[in-house]
């Protein structure tokens, strides 16, 4: 099905001819072209109200402060230019208010499909409602949007499995040794994904915490729940309240520093660290690396950011979880294409976002370590090996 859509799309591009790409405002990018004739692309009943200025697909991403989202922007640009859609990408810079303004701007430009990665999963609900009430089909991109049944689709990875991969990696590295110091960190509590990542990691790690393989060193709330495999939302909130990084490099760094200051030399040694993503992982790793009482550390990550691939090559980060942004952005554009063509998209899962079961197109993740890097990162041409140092 998806292949069929792509083939149609490519045929459409050939018919339309490639159009020039020109960025607009600094916070925005897109091809800025006028909407091509919509016949045969979106069907007669779904022409944008404003056929002169109309943009077919609007994309709103959370922040330019993390390389991850800039990479998504690049991927979207490549795919949407190739597909010949009119589109615009806007960044919310960590603000739900800016996100709302961005969506209002795109709605006023006549977008038919909105691909929204929320800054705050719950706060985005009213923005989704606004877009939906204006006839826009809304896709929640990577991060979940909760609390609204007007959300049409979700496209993303299996976030619980990200945490499971991180937890399992720490378990493998610990082997049979008991009493390994464990430091836990999580994403922003405003991001629903952060709960799923932690939930997956906890389900993997908890039996190994209960049997003494790991000893939690930086969360009294997690320690108190050592024997609980299935955490309630309230229990997770209590833990995340202590270990959140807000997805922020500075918060990660100062939290790691505070944790190490509070810990005795006996709480250090060969340590294990659950870090939720690559940006936080690099910040936390840098802090642990310079503590004289830390003799070694194993640390997780997520997103396969290029800086973290270099950290893994250099032995400064242990693993990352690849959520292939080529596949993700392609899946979102395929979904948009199907919606524009037939009003309906292919899905393979559903997610209960608290207001309803939302159809989802879900994809699998891959664990990247020094051992799997060649295959998953370089052979697949995710990155070019020549751009990194220290590879033989
Ligand atoms: C999550 C996303 C991750 C990571 C994180 C920080 O929601 O799924 O891939 O980038 O946000 O922005």
Short mmCIF file of C-alpha atoms in Angstrom, two decimals, residues 161-376:
data_model
loop_
_atom_site.label_atom_id
_atom_site.label_comp_id
_atom_site.label_asym_id
_atom_site.label_seq_id
_atom_site.Cartn_x
_atom_site.Cartn_y
_atom_site.Cartn_z
CA UNK A 161 10.46 -0.53 22.99
CA UNK A 162 12.98 2.33 23.01
CA UNK A 163 13.07 2.10 26.80
CA UNK A 164 13.17 -1.69 26.69
CA UNK A 165 16.20 -1.56 24.41
CA UNK A 166 17.94 0.85 26.78
CA UNK A 167 17.12 -1.23 29.85
CA UNK A 168 18.14 -4.50 28.23
CA UNK A 169 21.44 -3.02 27.16
CA UNK A 170 22.29 -2.04 30.73
CA UNK A 171 21.31 -5.53 31.91
CA UNK A 172 23.55 -7.21 29.32
CA UNK A 173 26.48 -5.03 30.27
CA UNK A 174 26.04 -5.70 33.99
CA UNK A 175 26.15 -9.47 33.50
CA UNK A 176 26.06 -11.51 36.70
CA UNK A 177 27.67 -8.92 38.93
CA UNK A 178 25.46 -7.65 41.76
CA UNK A 179 25.29 -4.25 43.42
CA UNK A 180 25.92 -2.13 40.33
CA UNK A 181 25.19 1.56 40.98
CA UNK A 182 22.33 2.74 38.73
CA UNK A 183 21.53 6.36 37.94
CA UNK A 184 18.20 7.02 36.26
CA UNK A 185 17.29 9.98 34.03
CA UNK A 186 14.15 10.66 32.00
CA UNK A 187 12.79 13.09 29.43
CA UNK A 188 10.41 16.00 29.93
CA UNK A 189 7.27 15.29 31.93
CA UNK A 190 5.30 17.33 29.38
CA UNK A 191 6.23 14.75 26.72
CA UNK A 192 4.06 11.65 26.76
CA UNK A 193 6.86 9.72 25.05
CA UNK A 194 9.08 10.31 28.09
CA UNK A 195 6.69 8.20 30.18
CA UNK A 196 6.68 5.42 27.59
CA UNK A 197 10.47 5.39 27.33
CA UNK A 198 10.75 5.18 31.10
CA UNK A 199 8.01 2.57 31.36
CA UNK A 200 9.81 0.31 28.86
CA UNK A 201 13.13 0.76 30.63
CA UNK A 202 11.60 0.15 34.06
CA UNK A 203 9.84 -3.04 32.97
CA UNK A 204 13.18 -4.39 31.77
CA UNK A 205 15.26 -3.15 34.70
CA UNK A 206 12.90 -3.71 37.62
CA UNK A 207 13.53 -7.46 38.10
CA UNK A 208 17.24 -6.71 38.08
CA UNK A 209 16.75 -3.97 40.64
CA UNK A 210 14.65 -6.30 42.78
CA UNK A 211 17.32 -9.05 42.65
CA UNK A 212 20.13 -6.67 43.59
CA UNK A 213 21.91 -6.55 40.23
CA UNK A 214 21.34 -2.79 40.21
CA UNK A 215 21.12 -0.38 43.12
CA UNK A 216 19.36 2.90 42.36
CA UNK A 217 21.42 5.86 43.55
CA UNK A 218 19.52 8.97 42.56
CA UNK A 219 15.79 8.48 43.05
CA UNK A 220 14.19 7.72 46.41
CA UNK A 221 10.83 7.35 44.63
CA UNK A 222 12.19 4.69 42.26
CA UNK A 223 13.98 2.95 45.13
CA UNK A 224 10.74 2.76 47.09
CA UNK A 225 9.08 1.06 44.12
CA UNK A 226 11.88 -1.47 43.51
CA UNK A 227 9.47 -4.38 43.84
CA UNK A 228 6.76 -2.98 41.58
CA UNK A 229 6.87 -4.17 38.00
CA UNK A 230 3.83 -2.27 36.66
CA UNK A 231 3.94 1.34 37.76
CA UNK A 232 0.82 3.49 37.84
CA UNK A 233 0.86 6.86 36.15
CA UNK A 234 1.12 8.53 39.57
CA UNK A 235 4.09 6.37 40.55
CA UNK A 236 5.84 7.15 37.28
CA UNK A 237 5.12 10.85 37.73
CA UNK A 238 6.68 10.74 41.19
CA UNK A 239 9.84 9.12 39.81
CA UNK A 240 10.03 11.37 36.75
CA UNK A 241 9.60 14.36 39.04
CA UNK A 242 13.00 13.46 40.51
CA UNK A 243 14.87 12.32 37.42
CA UNK A 244 13.53 14.50 34.59
CA UNK A 245 16.01 16.30 32.35
CA UNK A 246 13.35 18.36 30.56
CA UNK A 247 15.18 17.15 27.42
CA UNK A 248 17.56 20.00 28.22
CA UNK A 249 21.36 19.72 28.09
CA UNK A 250 21.90 22.16 30.96
CA UNK A 251 19.29 20.55 33.20
CA UNK A 252 20.85 17.15 32.47
CA UNK A 253 24.29 18.41 33.35
CA UNK A 254 23.30 20.11 36.59
CA UNK A 255 21.17 17.16 37.68
CA UNK A 256 24.06 14.74 37.07
CA UNK A 257 26.42 17.07 38.95
CA UNK A 258 24.01 17.31 41.88
CA UNK A 259 23.57 13.51 41.94
CA UNK A 260 27.32 12.92 42.00
CA UNK A 261 27.86 15.57 44.65
CA UNK A 262 25.27 13.88 46.85
CA UNK A 263 26.69 10.38 46.24
CA UNK A 264 29.55 8.89 48.27
CA UNK A 265 32.57 7.29 46.62
CA UNK A 266 30.99 3.91 47.40
CA UNK A 267 27.95 4.90 45.31
CA UNK A 268 30.19 5.38 42.28
CA UNK A 269 32.84 3.01 40.89
CA UNK A 270 31.58 1.16 37.79
CA UNK A 271 28.24 2.83 37.19
CA UNK A 272 25.25 2.28 34.91
CA UNK A 273 23.23 5.19 33.61
CA UNK A 274 19.81 5.22 31.96
CA UNK A 275 19.87 8.36 29.82
CA UNK A 276 16.71 8.93 27.78
CA UNK A 277 18.18 10.40 24.60
CA UNK A 278 21.45 11.40 22.99
CA UNK A 279 21.57 15.06 23.95
CA UNK A 280 21.00 14.28 27.62
CA UNK A 281 23.34 11.28 27.37
CA UNK A 282 26.28 13.37 26.17
CA UNK A 283 25.71 15.98 28.89
CA UNK A 284 25.43 13.37 31.64
CA UNK A 285 28.36 11.32 30.30
CA UNK A 286 30.61 14.39 30.34
CA UNK A 287 29.82 14.89 34.04
CA UNK A 288 30.39 11.24 35.02
CA UNK A 289 33.58 11.08 32.94
CA UNK A 290 35.36 13.68 35.05
CA UNK A 291 34.36 12.37 38.49
CA UNK A 292 37.48 10.78 40.00
CA UNK A 293 35.41 8.19 41.87
CA UNK A 294 33.67 6.95 38.73
CA UNK A 295 35.94 4.22 37.34
CA UNK A 296 33.73 3.35 34.36
CA UNK A 297 30.26 4.07 33.11
CA UNK A 298 27.78 2.48 30.74
CA UNK A 299 25.23 4.96 29.37
CA UNK A 300 22.27 4.67 27.02
CA UNK A 301 20.89 7.14 24.47
CA UNK A 302 18.32 7.57 21.73
CA UNK A 303 18.08 9.14 18.26
CA UNK A 304 21.46 8.22 16.75
CA UNK A 305 22.45 11.87 16.57
CA UNK A 306 25.74 12.25 14.71
CA UNK A 307 27.45 13.71 17.80
CA UNK A 308 26.49 10.58 19.72
CA UNK A 309 27.70 8.27 16.97
CA UNK A 310 31.08 9.98 17.43
CA UNK A 311 30.74 9.59 21.22
CA UNK A 312 30.10 5.86 20.78
CA UNK A 313 33.13 5.49 18.49
CA UNK A 314 35.18 7.35 21.11
CA UNK A 315 33.86 5.15 23.96
CA UNK A 316 32.16 8.11 25.65
CA UNK A 317 28.59 6.83 25.10
CA UNK A 318 27.68 3.13 25.06
CA UNK A 319 24.63 2.83 22.83
CA UNK A 320 21.86 4.72 21.13
CA UNK A 321 18.49 3.76 19.71
CA UNK A 322 18.06 4.46 16.02
CA UNK A 323 14.69 5.89 15.12
CA UNK A 324 15.37 6.25 11.42
CA UNK A 325 14.17 9.76 10.52
CA UNK A 326 14.20 8.80 6.85
CA UNK A 327 11.56 6.18 7.50
CA UNK A 328 9.63 8.36 9.93
CA UNK A 329 9.38 11.42 7.70
CA UNK A 330 8.66 9.20 4.69
CA UNK A 331 5.85 7.48 6.61
CA UNK A 332 4.37 10.86 7.58
CA UNK A 333 4.49 12.09 4.00
CA UNK A 334 3.00 8.80 2.74
CA UNK A 335 0.21 9.28 5.26
CA UNK A 336 -0.34 12.86 4.10
CA UNK A 337 -0.40 11.66 0.49
CA UNK A 338 -3.01 9.04 1.20
CA UNK A 339 -5.12 11.59 3.08
CA UNK A 340 -4.87 14.10 0.23
CA UNK A 341 -5.72 11.42 -2.31
CA UNK A 342 -8.39 9.41 -0.57
CA UNK A 343 -9.08 11.05 2.78
CA UNK A 344 -7.82 7.99 4.64
CA UNK A 345 -4.41 6.65 5.64
CA UNK A 346 -3.00 3.18 6.24
CA UNK A 347 -2.29 2.31 9.88
CA UNK A 348 -1.05 -0.77 11.69
CA UNK A 349 -1.82 0.02 15.35
CA UNK A 350 -3.90 2.22 17.60
CA UNK A 351 -2.95 4.29 20.63
CA UNK A 352 -5.32 5.30 23.41
CA UNK A 353 -4.49 8.96 23.91
CA UNK A 354 -6.91 9.36 26.82
CA UNK A 355 -9.73 10.65 24.62
CA UNK A 356 -9.99 7.81 22.14
CA UNK A 357 -8.23 5.06 20.23
CA UNK A 358 -6.21 6.94 17.62
CA UNK A 359 -5.12 5.04 14.48
CA UNK A 360 -1.34 4.82 14.38
CA UNK A 361 1.34 3.85 11.92
CA UNK A 362 4.02 2.42 14.18
CA UNK A 363 7.59 1.46 13.36
CA UNK A 364 10.35 -0.51 15.03
CA UNK A 365 13.62 0.80 16.45
CA UNK A 366 17.18 -0.54 16.29
CA UNK A 367 19.86 -0.63 19.01
CA UNK A 368 23.13 0.87 17.88
CA UNK A 369 26.39 -0.03 19.59
CA UNK A 370 29.98 -0.16 18.34
CA UNK A 371 29.14 -3.67 17.09
CA UNK A 372 26.01 -2.81 15.10
CA UNK A 373 27.04 0.65 13.95
CA UNK A 374 28.57 -0.43 10.65
CA UNK A 375 25.42 -2.21 9.56
CA UNK A 376 22.72 0.11 10.90
#
